[in-house]
PDB file of C-alpha atoms in Angstrom:
ATOM      1  CA  ASP E 941      12.555  -4.934   4.081  1.00 55.00           C
ATOM      2  CA  ALA E 942      10.085  -7.457   5.439  1.00 62.00           C
ATOM      3  CA  GLY E 943      11.512 -10.446   3.566  1.00 92.00           C
ATOM      4  CA  ILE E 944       9.579  -9.908   0.359  1.00 96.00           C
ATOM      5  CA  THR E 945      11.077 -10.215  -3.085  1.00 97.00           C
ATOM      6  CA  GLN E 946       9.514  -9.719  -6.486  1.00 98.00           C
ATOM      7  CA  SER E 947      10.721 -10.972  -9.823  1.00 98.00           C
ATOM      8  CA  PRO E 948      11.402  -9.772 -12.367  1.00 98.00           C
ATOM      9  CA  ARG E 949      12.009  -6.201 -11.241  1.00 98.00           C
ATOM     10  CA  HIS E 950      11.654  -4.837 -14.749  1.00 98.00           C
ATOM     11  CA  LYS E 951      10.049  -6.336 -17.815  1.00 98.00           C
ATOM     12  CA  VAL E 952       9.186  -5.190 -21.303  1.00 98.00           C
ATOM     13  CA  THR E 953       6.805  -7.371 -23.251  1.00 97.00           C
ATOM     14  CA  GLU E 954       4.661  -7.217 -26.351  1.00 97.00           C
ATOM     15  CA  THR E 955       0.900  -6.905 -26.537  1.00 98.00           C
ATOM     16  CA  GLY E 956      -0.814 -10.285 -26.514  1.00 97.00           C
ATOM     17  CA  THR E 957       1.894 -12.225 -24.699  1.00 97.00           C
ATOM     18  CA  PRO E 958       1.326 -13.877 -21.321  1.00 97.00           C
ATOM     19  CA  VAL E 959       3.374 -12.561 -18.408  1.00 98.00           C
ATOM     20  CA  THR E 960       3.867 -13.970 -14.925  1.00 98.00           C
ATOM     21  CA  LEU E 961       5.127 -11.954 -11.978  1.00 98.00           C
ATOM     22  CA  ARG E 962       6.325 -13.673  -8.837  1.00 98.00           C
ATOM     23  CA  CYS E 963       6.155 -12.598  -5.224  1.00 98.00           C
ATOM     24  CA  HIS E 964       8.142 -14.549  -2.653  1.00 98.00           C
ATOM     25  CA  GLN E 965       8.052 -14.020   1.121  1.00 97.00           C
ATOM     26  CA  THR E 966      10.115 -15.486   3.937  1.00 94.00           C
ATOM     27  CA  GLU E 967       7.853 -14.188   6.745  1.00 89.00           C
ATOM     28  CA  ASN E 968       5.306 -17.023   6.733  1.00 90.00           C
ATOM     29  CA  HIS E 969       2.515 -14.428   6.554  1.00 92.00           C
ATOM     30  CA  ARG E 970      -0.944 -15.721   5.775  1.00 92.00           C
ATOM     31  CA  TYR E 971      -2.222 -12.913   3.543  1.00 94.00           C
ATOM     32  CA  MET E 972      -0.713 -11.793   0.256  1.00 96.00           C
ATOM     33  CA  TYR E 973      -1.865  -9.111  -2.161  1.00 97.00           C
ATOM     34  CA  TRP E 974      -1.162  -7.789  -5.639  1.00 98.00           C
ATOM     35  CA  TYR E 975      -1.581  -4.078  -6.340  1.00 98.00           C
ATOM     36  CA  ARG E 976      -0.921  -1.901  -9.332  1.00 98.00           C
ATOM     37  CA  GLN E 977       0.015   1.747  -9.021  1.00 97.00           C
ATOM     38  CA  ASP E 978      -0.602   4.289 -11.749  1.00 95.00           C
ATOM     39  CA  PRO E 979      -0.380   8.098 -11.729  1.00 89.00           C
ATOM     40  CA  GLY E 980      -3.720   9.583 -10.799  1.00 84.00           C
ATOM     41  CA  HIS E 981      -5.107   6.290  -9.501  1.00 87.00           C
ATOM     42  CA  GLY E 982      -3.007   5.427  -6.508  1.00 89.00           C
ATOM     43  CA  LEU E 983      -2.758   1.826  -5.347  1.00 95.00           C
ATOM     44  CA  ARG E 984      -5.446  -0.481  -6.686  1.00 96.00           C
ATOM     45  CA  LEU E 985      -5.975  -4.025  -5.484  1.00 97.00           C
ATOM     46  CA  ILE E 986      -5.883  -6.673  -8.217  1.00 98.00           C
ATOM     47  CA  HIS E 987      -6.164  -9.973  -6.316  1.00 98.00           C
ATOM     48  CA  TYR E 988      -5.446 -11.228  -2.847  1.00 97.00           C
ATOM     49  CA  SER E 989      -4.900 -14.520  -1.065  1.00 96.00           C
ATOM     50  CA  TYR E 990      -5.941 -15.553   2.431  1.00 93.00           C
ATOM     51  CA  GLY E 991      -4.180 -18.901   2.380  1.00 92.00           C
ATOM     52  CA  VAL E 992      -2.723 -21.592   0.154  1.00 94.00           C
ATOM     53  CA  LYS E 993      -5.045 -22.081  -2.807  1.00 94.00           C
ATOM     54  CA  ASP E 994      -7.431 -19.445  -1.382  1.00 96.00           C
ATOM     55  CA  THR E 995      -7.659 -16.334  -3.531  1.00 97.00           C
ATOM     56  CA  ASP E 996     -10.188 -13.671  -4.388  1.00 97.00           C
ATOM     57  CA  LYS E 997     -10.624 -10.736  -6.740  1.00 97.00           C
ATOM     58  CA  GLY E 998      -9.892  -7.116  -5.982  1.00 96.00           C
ATOM     59  CA  GLU E 999     -11.241  -4.012  -7.664  1.00 93.00           C
ATOM     60  CA  VAL E1000      -9.268  -4.304 -10.945  1.00 96.00           C
ATOM     61  CA  SER E1001      -9.017  -8.050 -11.571  1.00 97.00           C
ATOM     62  CA  ASP E1002     -10.069  -8.217 -15.240  1.00 96.00           C
ATOM     63  CA  GLY E1003      -7.249  -9.612 -17.386  1.00 97.00           C
ATOM     64  CA  TYR E1004      -5.344 -10.983 -14.394  1.00 98.00           C
ATOM     65  CA  SER E1005      -5.218 -14.335 -12.648  1.00 98.00           C
ATOM     66  CA  VAL E1006      -3.327 -15.518  -9.584  1.00 98.00           C
ATOM     67  CA  SER E1007      -2.162 -18.706  -7.972  1.00 98.00           C
ATOM     68  CA  ARG E1008      -0.804 -19.612  -4.577  1.00 98.00           C
ATOM     69  CA  SER E1009       0.407 -23.186  -4.239  1.00 96.00           C
ATOM     70  CA  LYS E1010       2.742 -22.493  -1.310  1.00 96.00           C
ATOM     71  CA  THR E1011       2.577 -20.086   1.611  1.00 95.00           C
ATOM     72  CA  GLU E1012       5.658 -18.230   0.402  1.00 96.00           C
ATOM     73  CA  ASP E1013       4.772 -17.713  -3.270  1.00 98.00           C
ATOM     74  CA  PHE E1014       2.013 -15.694  -4.926  1.00 98.00           C
ATOM     75  CA  LEU E1015       2.003 -15.505  -8.717  1.00 98.00           C
ATOM     76  CA  LEU E1016       0.244 -12.893 -10.842  1.00 98.00           C
ATOM     77  CA  THR E1017      -0.410 -13.752 -14.487  1.00 98.00           C
ATOM     78  CA  LEU E1018      -1.450 -11.393 -17.221  1.00 97.00           C
ATOM     79  CA  GLU E1019      -3.133 -13.792 -19.568  1.00 93.00           C
ATOM     80  CA  SER E1020      -2.706 -11.635 -22.694  1.00 97.00           C
ATOM     81  CA  ALA E1021      -0.899  -8.406 -21.920  1.00 97.00           C
ATOM     82  CA  THR E1022      -2.354  -5.104 -23.120  1.00 98.00           C
ATOM     83  CA  SER E1023      -0.877  -1.610 -23.121  1.00 97.00           C
ATOM     84  CA  SER E1024      -3.336  -0.611 -20.367  1.00 97.00           C
ATOM     85  CA  GLN E1025      -1.536  -3.065 -18.084  1.00 98.00           C
ATOM     86  CA  THR E1026       1.672  -1.056 -18.268  1.00 98.00           C
ATOM     87  CA  SER E1027       2.158  -0.192 -14.627  1.00 98.00           C
ATOM     88  CA  VAL E1028       4.167  -0.739 -11.478  1.00 98.00           C
ATOM     89  CA  TYR E1029       3.051  -3.865  -9.645  1.00 98.00           C
ATOM     90  CA  PHE E1030       3.503  -4.277  -5.913  1.00 98.00           C
ATOM     91  CA  CYS E1031       3.107  -7.362  -3.821  1.00 98.00           C
ATOM     92  CA  ALA E1032       2.196  -6.949  -0.156  1.00 97.00           C
ATOM     93  CA  ILE E1033       1.884  -9.270   2.809  1.00 95.00           C
ATOM     94  CA  SER E1034       0.184  -9.117   6.161  1.00 92.00           C
ATOM     95  CA  GLY E1035       0.270 -11.455   9.102  1.00 79.00           C
ATOM     96  CA  THR E1036      -2.555 -12.505  11.315  1.00 65.00           C
ATOM     97  CA  GLU E1037      -6.080 -11.333  11.922  1.00 61.00           C
ATOM     98  CA  SER E1038      -4.767  -9.319  14.871  1.00 65.00           C
ATOM     99  CA  SER E1039      -1.976  -7.731  12.875  1.00 68.00           C
ATOM    100  CA  TYR E1040      -3.297  -5.814   9.922  1.00 81.00           C
ATOM    101  CA  GLU E1041      -0.227  -3.929   8.800  1.00 90.00           C
ATOM    102  CA  GLN E1042       0.783  -4.540   5.211  1.00 94.00           C
ATOM    103  CA  TYR E1043       4.388  -4.680   4.087  1.00 95.00           C
ATOM    104  CA  PHE E1044       5.296  -4.127   0.462  1.00 97.00           C
ATOM    105  CA  GLY E1045       7.784  -5.718  -1.861  1.00 98.00           C
ATOM    106  CA  PRO E1046      10.125  -3.639  -4.041  1.00 98.00           C
ATOM    107  CA  GLY E1047       7.823  -3.663  -7.072  1.00 98.00           C
ATOM    108  CA  THR E1048       7.956  -4.739 -10.707  1.00 98.00           C
ATOM    109  CA  ARG E1049       7.876  -2.183 -13.489  1.00 98.00           C
ATOM    110  CA  LEU E1050       6.072  -3.706 -16.455  1.00 98.00           C
ATOM    111  CA  THR E1051       5.932  -2.106 -19.876  1.00 98.00           C
ATOM    112  CA  VAL E1052       3.651  -3.553 -22.563  1.00 98.00           C
ATOM    113  CA  THR E1053       4.513  -2.322 -26.049  1.00 97.00           C
TER     114      THR E1053
ATOM    115  CA  GLN X 704     -17.802   2.510  -1.689  1.00 66.00           C
ATOM    116  CA  LYS X 705     -15.474   3.165   1.211  1.00 74.00           C
ATOM    117  CA  GLU X 706     -13.355   6.211   0.514  1.00 91.00           C
ATOM    118  CA  VAL X 707     -10.147   7.635   1.863  1.00 95.00           C
ATOM    119  CA  GLU X 708      -9.391  11.198   0.871  1.00 95.00           C
ATOM    120  CA  GLN X 709      -6.105  13.049   0.922  1.00 96.00           C
ATOM    121  CA  ASN X 710      -5.077  16.389  -0.506  1.00 92.00           C
ATOM    122  CA  SER X 711      -2.674  15.572  -3.333  1.00 89.00           C
ATOM    123  CA  GLY X 712      -0.467  18.598  -2.575  1.00 91.00           C
ATOM    124  CA  PRO X 713       2.307  19.280  -2.950  1.00 96.00           C
ATOM    125  CA  LEU X 714       2.658  20.458   0.616  1.00 97.00           C
ATOM    126  CA  SER X 715       5.794  22.550   0.834  1.00 97.00           C
ATOM    127  CA  VAL X 716       7.407  23.287   4.213  1.00 98.00           C
ATOM    128  CA  PRO X 717      10.784  24.720   5.202  1.00 98.00           C
ATOM    129  CA  GLU X 718      13.389  22.561   6.866  1.00 98.00           C
ATOM    130  CA  GLY X 719      12.841  22.374  10.606  1.00 98.00           C
ATOM    131  CA  ALA X 720       9.112  23.117  10.439  1.00 98.00           C
ATOM    132  CA  ILE X 721       6.214  20.836  11.357  1.00 98.00           C
ATOM    133  CA  ALA X 722       4.551  19.150   8.402  1.00 98.00           C
ATOM    134  CA  SER X 723       0.886  18.266   8.902  1.00 97.00           C
ATOM    135  CA  LEU X 724      -0.707  15.688   6.615  1.00 98.00           C
ATOM    136  CA  ASN X 725      -4.408  14.941   6.793  1.00 97.00           C
ATOM    137  CA  CYS X 726      -6.675  12.114   5.741  1.00 97.00           C
ATOM    138  CA  THR X 727     -10.452  11.686   5.985  1.00 97.00           C
ATOM    139  CA  TYR X 728     -12.403   8.463   5.611  1.00 96.00           C
ATOM    140  CA  SER X 729     -16.010   7.605   4.965  1.00 93.00           C
ATOM    141  CA  ASP X 730     -16.541   4.316   6.827  1.00 91.00           C
ATOM    142  CA  ARG X 731     -17.455   5.134  10.420  1.00 91.00           C
ATOM    143  CA  GLY X 732     -16.769   1.531  11.414  1.00 90.00           C
ATOM    144  CA  SER X 733     -13.092   1.675  10.408  1.00 91.00           C
ATOM    145  CA  GLN X 734     -10.768   0.050  12.893  1.00 87.00           C
ATOM    146  CA  SER X 735      -7.142   0.527  11.874  1.00 92.00           C
ATOM    147  CA  PHE X 736      -5.249   3.405  10.331  1.00 95.00           C
ATOM    148  CA  PHE X 737      -1.864   3.437   8.649  1.00 96.00           C
ATOM    149  CA  TRP X 738       0.612   5.912   7.226  1.00 98.00           C
ATOM    150  CA  TYR X 739       3.057   4.900   4.515  1.00 98.00           C
ATOM    151  CA  ARG X 740       5.921   6.871   3.056  1.00 98.00           C
ATOM    152  CA  GLN X 741       6.796   6.355  -0.593  1.00 98.00           C
ATOM    153  CA  TYR X 742       9.890   7.807  -2.175  1.00 98.00           C
ATOM    154  CA  SER X 743       9.833   8.322  -5.924  1.00 96.00           C
ATOM    155  CA  GLY X 744      10.458   5.024  -7.706  1.00 95.00           C
ATOM    156  CA  LYS X 745      10.276   3.015  -4.478  1.00 97.00           C
ATOM    157  CA  SER X 746       7.657   0.924  -2.726  1.00 98.00           C
ATOM    158  CA  PRO X 747       5.435   2.151   0.138  1.00 98.00           C
ATOM    159  CA  GLU X 748       7.048   1.853   3.565  1.00 97.00           C
ATOM    160  CA  LEU X 749       4.932   1.590   6.714  1.00 96.00           C
ATOM    161  CA  ILE X 750       5.896   4.345   9.154  1.00 96.00           C
ATOM    162  CA  MET X 751       2.980   4.555  11.602  1.00 95.00           C
ATOM    163  CA  PHE X 752      -0.197   2.753  12.552  1.00 94.00           C
ATOM    164  CA  ILE X 753      -2.846   3.696  15.084  1.00 94.00           C
ATOM    165  CA  TYR X 754      -5.898   1.851  16.313  1.00 90.00           C
ATOM    166  CA  SER X 755      -7.276   4.025  19.137  1.00 85.00           C
ATOM    167  CA  ASN X 756      -8.444   7.606  19.394  1.00 87.00           C
ATOM    168  CA  GLY X 757      -5.772  10.065  20.401  1.00 91.00           C
ATOM    169  CA  ASP X 758      -2.110  10.487  19.580  1.00 93.00           C
ATOM    170  CA  LYS X 759       0.664   8.009  18.951  1.00 95.00           C
ATOM    171  CA  GLU X 760       4.248   9.217  18.831  1.00 96.00           C
ATOM    172  CA  ASP X 761       7.302   7.558  17.304  1.00 96.00           C
ATOM    173  CA  GLY X 762      10.384   9.741  17.098  1.00 97.00           C
ATOM    174  CA  ARG X 763       9.622  12.786  14.951  1.00 98.00           C
ATOM    175  CA  PHE X 764       6.310  11.308  13.811  1.00 98.00           C
ATOM    176  CA  THR X 765       2.947  11.650  15.537  1.00 97.00           C
ATOM    177  CA  ALA X 766      -0.245  10.050  14.296  1.00 97.00           C
ATOM    178  CA  GLN X 767      -3.506  11.585  15.494  1.00 96.00           C
ATOM    179  CA  LEU X 768      -6.851   9.825  15.222  1.00 95.00           C
ATOM    180  CA  ASN X 769     -10.283  11.372  15.706  1.00 94.00           C
ATOM    181  CA  LYS X 770     -12.954   8.742  15.015  1.00 92.00           C
ATOM    182  CA  ALA X 771     -15.861  11.081  15.753  1.00 93.00           C
ATOM    183  CA  SER X 772     -14.722  13.439  13.001  1.00 94.00           C
ATOM    184  CA  GLN X 773     -13.396  10.600  10.836  1.00 95.00           C
ATOM    185  CA  TYR X 774      -9.941  11.937  10.223  1.00 94.00           C
ATOM    186  CA  VAL X 775      -6.401  10.846  10.865  1.00 97.00           C
ATOM    187  CA  SER X 776      -3.358  13.076  10.715  1.00 97.00           C
ATOM    188  CA  LEU X 777       0.383  12.636  10.524  1.00 98.00           C
ATOM    189  CA  LEU X 778       2.641  15.280  12.024  1.00 98.00           C
ATOM    190  CA  ILE X 779       6.321  15.352  11.165  1.00 98.00           C
ATOM    191  CA  ARG X 780       8.360  17.507  13.528  1.00 98.00           C
ATOM    192  CA  ASP X 781      11.692  19.070  12.584  1.00 98.00           C
ATOM    193  CA  SER X 782      11.080  18.237   8.919  1.00 98.00           C
ATOM    194  CA  GLN X 783      14.146  17.323   6.885  1.00 98.00           C
ATOM    195  CA  PRO X 784      14.714  17.335   3.113  1.00 97.00           C
ATOM    196  CA  SER X 785      14.935  13.525   3.399  1.00 97.00           C
ATOM    197  CA  ASP X 786      11.259  13.535   4.453  1.00 98.00           C
ATOM    198  CA  SER X 787      10.320  14.708   0.957  1.00 98.00           C
ATOM    199  CA  ALA X 788       8.124  11.908  -0.370  1.00 98.00           C
ATOM    200  CA  THR X 789       4.519  10.953  -0.992  1.00 97.00           C
ATOM    201  CA  TYR X 790       2.606   9.940   2.134  1.00 98.00           C
ATOM    202  CA  LEU X 791      -0.189   7.412   1.757  1.00 97.00           C
ATOM    203  CA  CYS X 792      -2.992   7.052   4.250  1.00 97.00           C
ATOM    204  CA  ALA X 793      -4.643   3.642   4.529  1.00 96.00           C
ATOM    205  CA  VAL X 794      -7.773   2.738   6.481  1.00 95.00           C
ATOM    206  CA  ARG X 795      -9.002  -0.738   7.334  1.00 91.00           C
ATOM    207  CA  PRO X 796     -12.811  -0.855   7.203  1.00 86.00           C
ATOM    208  CA  GLY X 797     -14.703  -2.738   9.860  1.00 81.00           C
ATOM    209  CA  GLY X 798     -15.232  -6.376   8.956  1.00 81.00           C
ATOM    210  CA  SER X 799     -12.310  -6.533   6.525  1.00 84.00           C
ATOM    211  CA  TYR X 800      -8.568  -7.126   6.782  1.00 85.00           C
ATOM    212  CA  ILE X 801      -7.947  -5.263   3.515  1.00 90.00           C
ATOM    213  CA  PRO X 802      -7.166  -1.543   3.805  1.00 92.00           C
ATOM    214  CA  THR X 803      -8.367   1.170   1.476  1.00 93.00           C
ATOM    215  CA  PHE X 804      -5.624   3.527   0.359  1.00 95.00           C
ATOM    216  CA  GLY X 805      -5.804   7.222  -0.299  1.00 95.00           C
ATOM    217  CA  ARG X 806      -4.020   8.604  -3.349  1.00 95.00           C
ATOM    218  CA  GLY X 807      -1.323  10.227  -1.258  1.00 96.00           C
ATOM    219  CA  THR X 808      -0.010  13.674  -0.414  1.00 97.00           C
ATOM    220  CA  SER X 809       3.264  14.868  -1.868  1.00 97.00           C
ATOM    221  CA  LEU X 810       5.484  16.562   0.735  1.00 98.00           C
ATOM    222  CA  ILE X 811       8.411  18.773  -0.202  1.00 98.00           C
ATOM    223  CA  VAL X 812      10.786  19.954   2.516  1.00 98.00           C
ATOM    224  CA  HIS X 813      12.998  22.731   1.208  1.00 96.00           C
ATOM    225  CA  PRO X 814      16.293  23.773   2.828  1.00 92.00           C
TER     226      PRO X 814
END
């Protein structure tokens, strides 16, 4: 593993509650990403970060927000969880502008009831 | 919309055979190409990347890139049951550091 951890690894929550997922890296990589993966849809980019306090939206950002206050941590918040946000969430990192390979964390399985 | 297309499969091959996985992409300016392996219930694992036309070999894996025809392939020689997984193709469009992922091809290697 490329020094990426995600927490929690599993979570069950109720509709309408806020949820925060954490991604932590020890690689000092500049870029960090949040994806969700659902059957039939593949990996879809939610938000990404290109530096501390620098973030931008991906293709499925509605209902999600992110923050990055330190190089090593990237937080994903579901402001008010809905059943459609039940999914597996992956964090990924990549290094420099000459090294484009992404490395993935172990994932968080989130169930919204 | 930049697209990356893969046959969803499953592709079934006998143990010891060559498995050939294909991926086509729509952005002619794409610069970097990646193959990930994903076991059921696990995260994607980078197994190959290729930037230039031609072949790149790493052990039993060979990535082949043809920019003129806009396809990239992954060959797995001497396939083993442990190679059974979903293989994701990812393509980095020109002018971006964010790859576009295909939906993956399921590979089954049967003894």
